[in-house]
CSV table of C-alpha atoms and ligand atoms in Angstrom, one decimal:
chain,number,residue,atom,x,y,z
E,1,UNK,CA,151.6,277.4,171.0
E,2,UNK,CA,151.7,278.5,167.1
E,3,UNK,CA,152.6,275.8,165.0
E,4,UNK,CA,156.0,277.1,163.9
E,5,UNK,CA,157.0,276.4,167.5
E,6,UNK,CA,155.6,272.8,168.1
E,7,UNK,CA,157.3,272.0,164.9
E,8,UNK,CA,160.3,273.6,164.8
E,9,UNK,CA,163.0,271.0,165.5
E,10,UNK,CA,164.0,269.5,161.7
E,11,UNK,CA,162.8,266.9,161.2
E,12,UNK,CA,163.2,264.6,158.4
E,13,UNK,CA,161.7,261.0,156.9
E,14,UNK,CA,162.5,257.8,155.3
E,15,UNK,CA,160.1,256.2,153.2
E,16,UNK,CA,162.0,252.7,152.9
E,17,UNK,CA,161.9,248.9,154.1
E,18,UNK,CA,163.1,247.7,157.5
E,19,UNK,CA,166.0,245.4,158.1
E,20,UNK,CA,165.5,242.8,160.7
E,21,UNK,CA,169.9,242.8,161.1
E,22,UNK,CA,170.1,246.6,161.8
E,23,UNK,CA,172.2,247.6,159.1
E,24,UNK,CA,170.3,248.9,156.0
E,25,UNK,CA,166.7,250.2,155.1
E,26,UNK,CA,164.7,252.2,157.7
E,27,UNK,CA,167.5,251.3,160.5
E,28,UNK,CA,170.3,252.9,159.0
E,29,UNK,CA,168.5,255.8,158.1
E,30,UNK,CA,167.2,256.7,161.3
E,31,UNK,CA,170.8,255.9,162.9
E,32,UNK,CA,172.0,258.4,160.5
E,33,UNK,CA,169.5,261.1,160.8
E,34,UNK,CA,169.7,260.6,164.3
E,35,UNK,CA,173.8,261.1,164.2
E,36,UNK,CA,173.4,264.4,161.3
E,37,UNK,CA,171.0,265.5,164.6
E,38,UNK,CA,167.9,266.0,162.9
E,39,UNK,CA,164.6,264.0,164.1
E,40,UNK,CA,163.6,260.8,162.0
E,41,UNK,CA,160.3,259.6,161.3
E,42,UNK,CA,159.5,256.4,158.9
E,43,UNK,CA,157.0,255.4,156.6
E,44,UNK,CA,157.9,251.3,156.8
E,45,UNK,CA,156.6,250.4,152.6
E,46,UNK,CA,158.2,246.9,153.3
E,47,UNK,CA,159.4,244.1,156.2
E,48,UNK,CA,162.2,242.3,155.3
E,49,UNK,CA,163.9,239.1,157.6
E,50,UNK,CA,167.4,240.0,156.9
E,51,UNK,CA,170.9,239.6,158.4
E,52,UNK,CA,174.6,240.2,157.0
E,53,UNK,CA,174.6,237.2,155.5
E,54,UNK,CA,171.6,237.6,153.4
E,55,UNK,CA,167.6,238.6,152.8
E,56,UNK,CA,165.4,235.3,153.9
E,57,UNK,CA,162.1,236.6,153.3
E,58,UNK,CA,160.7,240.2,152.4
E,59,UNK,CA,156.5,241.4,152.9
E,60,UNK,CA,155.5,244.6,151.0
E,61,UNK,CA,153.2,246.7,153.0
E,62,UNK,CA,149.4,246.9,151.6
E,63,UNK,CA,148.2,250.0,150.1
E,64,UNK,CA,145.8,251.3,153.0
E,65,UNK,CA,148.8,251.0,155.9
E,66,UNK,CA,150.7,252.9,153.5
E,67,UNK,CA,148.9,256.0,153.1
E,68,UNK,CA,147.8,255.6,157.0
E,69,UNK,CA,150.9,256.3,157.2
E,70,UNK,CA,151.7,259.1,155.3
E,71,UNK,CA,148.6,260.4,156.4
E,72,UNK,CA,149.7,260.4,160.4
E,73,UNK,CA,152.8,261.7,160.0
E,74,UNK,CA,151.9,264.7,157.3
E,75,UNK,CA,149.1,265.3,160.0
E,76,UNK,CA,150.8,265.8,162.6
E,77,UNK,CA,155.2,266.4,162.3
E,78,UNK,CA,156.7,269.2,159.7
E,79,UNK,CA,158.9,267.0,157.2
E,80,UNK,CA,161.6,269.5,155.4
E,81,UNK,CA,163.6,266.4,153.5
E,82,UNK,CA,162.5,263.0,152.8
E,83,UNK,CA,164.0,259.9,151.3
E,84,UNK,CA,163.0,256.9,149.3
E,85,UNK,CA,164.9,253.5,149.6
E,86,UNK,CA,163.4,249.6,148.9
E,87,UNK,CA,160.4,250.2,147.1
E,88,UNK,CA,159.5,246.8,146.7
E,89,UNK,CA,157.4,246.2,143.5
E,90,UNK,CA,154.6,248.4,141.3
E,91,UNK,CA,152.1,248.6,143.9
E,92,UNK,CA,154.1,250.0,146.5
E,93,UNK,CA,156.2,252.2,143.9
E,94,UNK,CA,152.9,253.7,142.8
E,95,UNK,CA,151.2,253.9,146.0
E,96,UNK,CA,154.4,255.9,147.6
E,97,UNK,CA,154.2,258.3,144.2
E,98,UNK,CA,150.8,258.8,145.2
E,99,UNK,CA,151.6,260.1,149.0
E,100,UNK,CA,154.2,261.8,147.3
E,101,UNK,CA,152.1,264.4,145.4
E,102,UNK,CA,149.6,263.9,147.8
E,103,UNK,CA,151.5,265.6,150.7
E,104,UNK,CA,154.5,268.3,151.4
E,105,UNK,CA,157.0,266.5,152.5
E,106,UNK,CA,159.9,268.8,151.5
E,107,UNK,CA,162.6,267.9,149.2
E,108,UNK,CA,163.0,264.4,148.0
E,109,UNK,CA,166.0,262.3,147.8
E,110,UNK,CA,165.7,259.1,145.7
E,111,UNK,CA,167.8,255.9,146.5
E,112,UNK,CA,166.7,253.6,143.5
E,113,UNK,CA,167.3,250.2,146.1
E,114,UNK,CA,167.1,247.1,143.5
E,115,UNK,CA,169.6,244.7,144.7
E,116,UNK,CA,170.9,244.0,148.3
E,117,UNK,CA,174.4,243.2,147.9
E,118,UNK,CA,173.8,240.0,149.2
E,119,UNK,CA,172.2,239.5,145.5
E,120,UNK,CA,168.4,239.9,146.8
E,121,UNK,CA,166.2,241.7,144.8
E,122,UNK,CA,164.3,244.6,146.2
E,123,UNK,CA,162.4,245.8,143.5
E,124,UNK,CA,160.9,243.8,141.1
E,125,UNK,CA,161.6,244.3,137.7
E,126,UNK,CA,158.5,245.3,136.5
E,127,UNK,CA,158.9,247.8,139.1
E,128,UNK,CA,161.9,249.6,137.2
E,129,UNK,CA,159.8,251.3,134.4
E,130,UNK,CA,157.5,252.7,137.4
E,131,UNK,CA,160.6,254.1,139.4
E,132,UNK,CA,161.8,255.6,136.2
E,133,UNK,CA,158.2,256.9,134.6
E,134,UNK,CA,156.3,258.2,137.9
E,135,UNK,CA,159.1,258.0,141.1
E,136,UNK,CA,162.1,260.0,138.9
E,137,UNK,CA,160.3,262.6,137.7
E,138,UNK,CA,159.4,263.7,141.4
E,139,UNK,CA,163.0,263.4,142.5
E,140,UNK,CA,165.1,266.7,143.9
E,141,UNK,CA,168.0,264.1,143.9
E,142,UNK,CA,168.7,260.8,142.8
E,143,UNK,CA,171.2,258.4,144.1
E,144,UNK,CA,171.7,255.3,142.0
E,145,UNK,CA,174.8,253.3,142.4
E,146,UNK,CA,176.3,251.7,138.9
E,147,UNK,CA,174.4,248.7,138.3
E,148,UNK,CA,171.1,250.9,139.0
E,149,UNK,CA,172.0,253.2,137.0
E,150,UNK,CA,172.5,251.4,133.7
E,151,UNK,CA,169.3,249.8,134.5
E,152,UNK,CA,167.4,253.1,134.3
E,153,UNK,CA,169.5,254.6,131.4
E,154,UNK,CA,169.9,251.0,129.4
E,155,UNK,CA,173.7,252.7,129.2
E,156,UNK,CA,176.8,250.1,130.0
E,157,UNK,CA,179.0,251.6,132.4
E,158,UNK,CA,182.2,251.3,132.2
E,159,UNK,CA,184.4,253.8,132.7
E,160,UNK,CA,184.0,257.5,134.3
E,161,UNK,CA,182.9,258.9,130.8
E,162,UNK,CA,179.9,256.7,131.0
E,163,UNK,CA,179.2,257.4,134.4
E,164,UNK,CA,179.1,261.5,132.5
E,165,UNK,CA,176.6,260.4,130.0
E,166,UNK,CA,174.4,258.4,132.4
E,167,UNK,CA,174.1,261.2,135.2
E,168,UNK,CA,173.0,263.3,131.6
E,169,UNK,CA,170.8,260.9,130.6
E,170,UNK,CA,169.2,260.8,134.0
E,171,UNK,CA,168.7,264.4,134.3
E,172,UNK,CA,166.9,264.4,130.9
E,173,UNK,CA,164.3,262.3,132.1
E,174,UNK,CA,163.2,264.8,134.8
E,175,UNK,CA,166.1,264.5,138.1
E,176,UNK,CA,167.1,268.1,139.1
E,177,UNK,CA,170.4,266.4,140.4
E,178,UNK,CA,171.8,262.9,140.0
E,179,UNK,CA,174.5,261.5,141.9
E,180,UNK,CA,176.2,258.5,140.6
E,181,UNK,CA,178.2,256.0,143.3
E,182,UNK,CA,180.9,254.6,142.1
E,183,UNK,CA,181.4,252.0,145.3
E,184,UNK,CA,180.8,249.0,142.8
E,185,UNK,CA,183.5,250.1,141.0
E,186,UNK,CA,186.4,247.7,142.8
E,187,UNK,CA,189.5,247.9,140.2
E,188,UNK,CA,190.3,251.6,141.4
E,189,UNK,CA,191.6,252.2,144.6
E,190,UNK,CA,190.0,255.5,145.4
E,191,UNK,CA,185.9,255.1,145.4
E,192,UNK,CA,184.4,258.1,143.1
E,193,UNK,CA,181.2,259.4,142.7
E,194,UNK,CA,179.8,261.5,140.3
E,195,UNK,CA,177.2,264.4,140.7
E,196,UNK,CA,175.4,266.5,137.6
E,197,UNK,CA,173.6,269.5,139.4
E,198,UNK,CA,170.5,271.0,138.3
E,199,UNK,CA,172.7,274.2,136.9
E,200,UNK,CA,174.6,272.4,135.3
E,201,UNK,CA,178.0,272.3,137.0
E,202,UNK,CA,179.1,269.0,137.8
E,203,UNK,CA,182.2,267.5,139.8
E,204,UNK,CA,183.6,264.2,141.3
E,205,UNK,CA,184.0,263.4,144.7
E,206,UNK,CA,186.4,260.4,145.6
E,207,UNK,CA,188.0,258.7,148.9
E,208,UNK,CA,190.2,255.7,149.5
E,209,UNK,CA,188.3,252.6,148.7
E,210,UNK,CA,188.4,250.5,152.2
E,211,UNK,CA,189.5,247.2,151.8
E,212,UNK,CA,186.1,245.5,153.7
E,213,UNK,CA,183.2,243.6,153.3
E,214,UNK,CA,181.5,245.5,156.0
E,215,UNK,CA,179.9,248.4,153.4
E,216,UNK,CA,176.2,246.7,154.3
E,217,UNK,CA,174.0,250.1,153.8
E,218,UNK,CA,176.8,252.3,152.3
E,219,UNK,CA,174.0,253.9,149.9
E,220,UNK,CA,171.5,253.9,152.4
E,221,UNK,CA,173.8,255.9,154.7
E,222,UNK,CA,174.7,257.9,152.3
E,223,UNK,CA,171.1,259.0,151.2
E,224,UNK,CA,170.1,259.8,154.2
E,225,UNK,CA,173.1,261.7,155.6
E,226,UNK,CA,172.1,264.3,152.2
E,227,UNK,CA,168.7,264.2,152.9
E,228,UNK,CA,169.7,265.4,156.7
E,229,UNK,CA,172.1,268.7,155.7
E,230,UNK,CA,169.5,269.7,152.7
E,231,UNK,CA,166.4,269.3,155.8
E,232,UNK,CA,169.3,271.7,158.1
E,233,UNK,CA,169.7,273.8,155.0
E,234,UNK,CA,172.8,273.0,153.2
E,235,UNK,CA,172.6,273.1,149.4
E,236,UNK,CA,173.2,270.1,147.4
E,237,UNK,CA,176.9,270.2,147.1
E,238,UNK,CA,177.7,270.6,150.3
E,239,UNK,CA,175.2,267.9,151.4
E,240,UNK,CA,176.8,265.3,149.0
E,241,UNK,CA,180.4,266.4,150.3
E,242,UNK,CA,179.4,266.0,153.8
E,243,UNK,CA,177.8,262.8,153.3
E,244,UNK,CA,180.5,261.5,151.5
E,245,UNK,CA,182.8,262.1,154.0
E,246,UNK,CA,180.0,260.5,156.7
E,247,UNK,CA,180.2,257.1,155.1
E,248,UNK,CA,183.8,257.5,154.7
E,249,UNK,CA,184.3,257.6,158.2
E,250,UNK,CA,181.0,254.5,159.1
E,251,UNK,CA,183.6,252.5,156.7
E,252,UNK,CA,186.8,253.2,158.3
E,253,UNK,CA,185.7,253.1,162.3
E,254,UNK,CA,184.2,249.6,161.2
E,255,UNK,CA,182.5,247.8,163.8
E,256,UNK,CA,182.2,243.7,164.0
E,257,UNK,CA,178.6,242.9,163.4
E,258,UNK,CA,177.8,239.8,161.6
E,259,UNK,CA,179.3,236.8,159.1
E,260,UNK,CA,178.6,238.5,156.4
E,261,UNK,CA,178.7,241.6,154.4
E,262,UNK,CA,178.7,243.6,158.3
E,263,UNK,CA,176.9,247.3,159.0
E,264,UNK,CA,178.6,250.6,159.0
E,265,UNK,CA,179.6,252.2,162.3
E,266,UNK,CA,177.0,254.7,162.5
E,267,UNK,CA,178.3,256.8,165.3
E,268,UNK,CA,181.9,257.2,164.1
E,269,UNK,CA,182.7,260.8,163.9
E,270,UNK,CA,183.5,262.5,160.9
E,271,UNK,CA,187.6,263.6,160.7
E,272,UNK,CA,189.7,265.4,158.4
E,273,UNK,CA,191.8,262.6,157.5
E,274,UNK,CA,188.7,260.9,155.6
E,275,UNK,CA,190.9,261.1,152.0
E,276,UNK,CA,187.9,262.7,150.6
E,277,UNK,CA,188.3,265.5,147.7
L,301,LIG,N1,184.8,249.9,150.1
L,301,LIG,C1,184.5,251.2,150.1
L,301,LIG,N2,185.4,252.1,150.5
L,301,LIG,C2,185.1,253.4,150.5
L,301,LIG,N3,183.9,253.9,150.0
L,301,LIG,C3,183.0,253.0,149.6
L,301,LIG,C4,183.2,251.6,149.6
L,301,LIG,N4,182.1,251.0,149.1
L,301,LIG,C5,181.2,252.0,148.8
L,301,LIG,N5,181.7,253.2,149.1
L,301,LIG,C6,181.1,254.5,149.0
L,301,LIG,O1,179.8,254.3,149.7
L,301,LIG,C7,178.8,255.1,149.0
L,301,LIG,C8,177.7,254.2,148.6
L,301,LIG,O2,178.0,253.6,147.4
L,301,LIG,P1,177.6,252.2,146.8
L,301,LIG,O3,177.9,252.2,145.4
L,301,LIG,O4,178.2,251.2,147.7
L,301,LIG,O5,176.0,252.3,147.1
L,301,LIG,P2,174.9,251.2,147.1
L,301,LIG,O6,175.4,250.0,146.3
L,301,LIG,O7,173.7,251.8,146.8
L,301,LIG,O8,175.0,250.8,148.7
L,301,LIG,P3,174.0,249.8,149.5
L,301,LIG,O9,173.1,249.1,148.4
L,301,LIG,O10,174.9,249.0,150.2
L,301,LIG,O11,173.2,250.7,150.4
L,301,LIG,C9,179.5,255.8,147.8
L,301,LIG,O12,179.9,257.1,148.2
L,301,LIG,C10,180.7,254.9,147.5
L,301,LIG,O13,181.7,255.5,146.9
L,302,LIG,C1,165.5,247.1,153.5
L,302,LIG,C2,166.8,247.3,152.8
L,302,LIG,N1,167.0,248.5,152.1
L,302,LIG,C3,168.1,248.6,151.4
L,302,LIG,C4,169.1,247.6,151.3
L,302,LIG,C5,170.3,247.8,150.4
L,302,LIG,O1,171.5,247.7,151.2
L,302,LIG,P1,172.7,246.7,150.7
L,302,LIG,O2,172.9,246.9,149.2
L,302,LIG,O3,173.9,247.1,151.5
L,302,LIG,O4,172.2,245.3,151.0
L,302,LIG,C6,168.8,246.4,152.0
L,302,LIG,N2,169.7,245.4,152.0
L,302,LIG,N3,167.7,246.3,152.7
């Protein structure tokens, strides 16, 4: 068979950390993937004992079972969209950027994971200059949510303006296109995100903030549902739009996991009375 046909279901990959409770990292990317209908493979960079409540305990992956396994899957599958999350600390930052430029794995989507939202840190600090100096620059899109954001731009945010001048700021230092989450911004009642494209045009998506605590792997969700439409060939735009209106709908068709801050509902179907514009 020519390889165009052994590979020519779309398949896409998440370069992230696992969560022991199911409902961030590698598992909500591959439950998303898996709903967009597009195959998922994972490169597993870190283990982490988690549940709703929290992160117990977290293991980076060494080096050499790293690029093992980049090396199997670039080998072997067809990757047309990939997607970073918890990247753990310096070694593992720099060992992904590595694989990165090492292999095609098709466009890249960047979730800059610091801190779980159980308080946890994902990413070391030292790590931060490394995501922004070596892991940015590669980046097709990059997803940071507020407090990432003003930890790669040094900019306070606190109103939409700033969000403006970070996604600018951002861009400068080598993102094609930035998209700024605004879900840790409680006070409004309509959760809005921000996206600067690489042309130039920019524009704000929002959609009725949920009143829950069950948003455990919102930007995870998120990430991946873009890096699925890009891998089945939308363009960015739509991608963001359709992703938006994804974990619109994995917020509002909650599900009762946990006693904590509780997973998304990863097969809830997207409708057209998400609220999103
Ligand atoms: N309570 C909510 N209601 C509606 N939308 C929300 C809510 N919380 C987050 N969102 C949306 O979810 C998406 C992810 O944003 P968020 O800022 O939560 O990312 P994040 O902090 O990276 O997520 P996580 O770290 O949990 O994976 C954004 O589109 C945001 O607007
Ligand atoms: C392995 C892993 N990756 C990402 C997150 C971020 O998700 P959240 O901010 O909802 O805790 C997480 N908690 N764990």
């Amino acid at each position: 068979m020519p390889d165009e046909a052994i590979n020519s279901t779309i398949q896409t990959l998440t370069i992230a950390g696992t969560d022991s409770g199911g409902g961030a990292g590698v598992m909500a990317d591959i439950k998303t993937m898996q709903e967009r209908h597009v195959f998922a493979a994972a490169v597993v960079v870190a283990v982490t004992a988690q549940n709703t409540i929290g992160v117990q305990d977290f293991m980076a992956m060494p080096k050499k079972m790293i690029d093992e396994q980049f090396a199997s899957v670039a080998s072997d599958l067809k990757i047309r969209a990939c997607k970073t999350g918890m990247l753990a600390d310096v070694a593992t930052v720099e060992a992904v950027v590595e694989n990165l430029k090492k292999y095609d794995l098709g466009t890249l989507t960047v979730d800059p994971v610091m801190i779980a939202k159980g308080g946890a840190r994902l990413l070391s600090e030292d790590a931060i200059s490394t995501v922004r100096d070596k892991l940015l620059p590669l980046a097709d899109i990059l997803t940071p949510n507020l407090p990432e954001a003003e930890e790669l731009t040094g900019i306070k945010i606190e109103d939409r303006d700033q969000m403006v001048v970070a996604a600018k700021k951002l861009q400068a230092m080598g993102v094609k296109n930035v998209l700024i989450k605004g879900g840790h911004q409680t006070e409004s009642d309509r959760s809005a995100d921000f996206t600067l494209l690489e042309n130039g045009q920019s524009f704000w998506i929002s959609a009725p903030r949920i009143d829950t605590v069950r948003t455990h792997g919102t930007g995870d969700t998120l990430s991946s549902c873009i890096t699925a439409e890009i891998a089945k060939g939308a363009d960015v735009q739509t991608a963001i739009r359709t992703g938006k209106k994804y974990v619109q709908a994995t917020i509002a068709d909650g599900i009762q996991v946990g006693h904590g801050h509780g997973p998304l509902n990863h097969w809830a179907k997207i409708t057209d009375e998400e609220g999103v514009k």
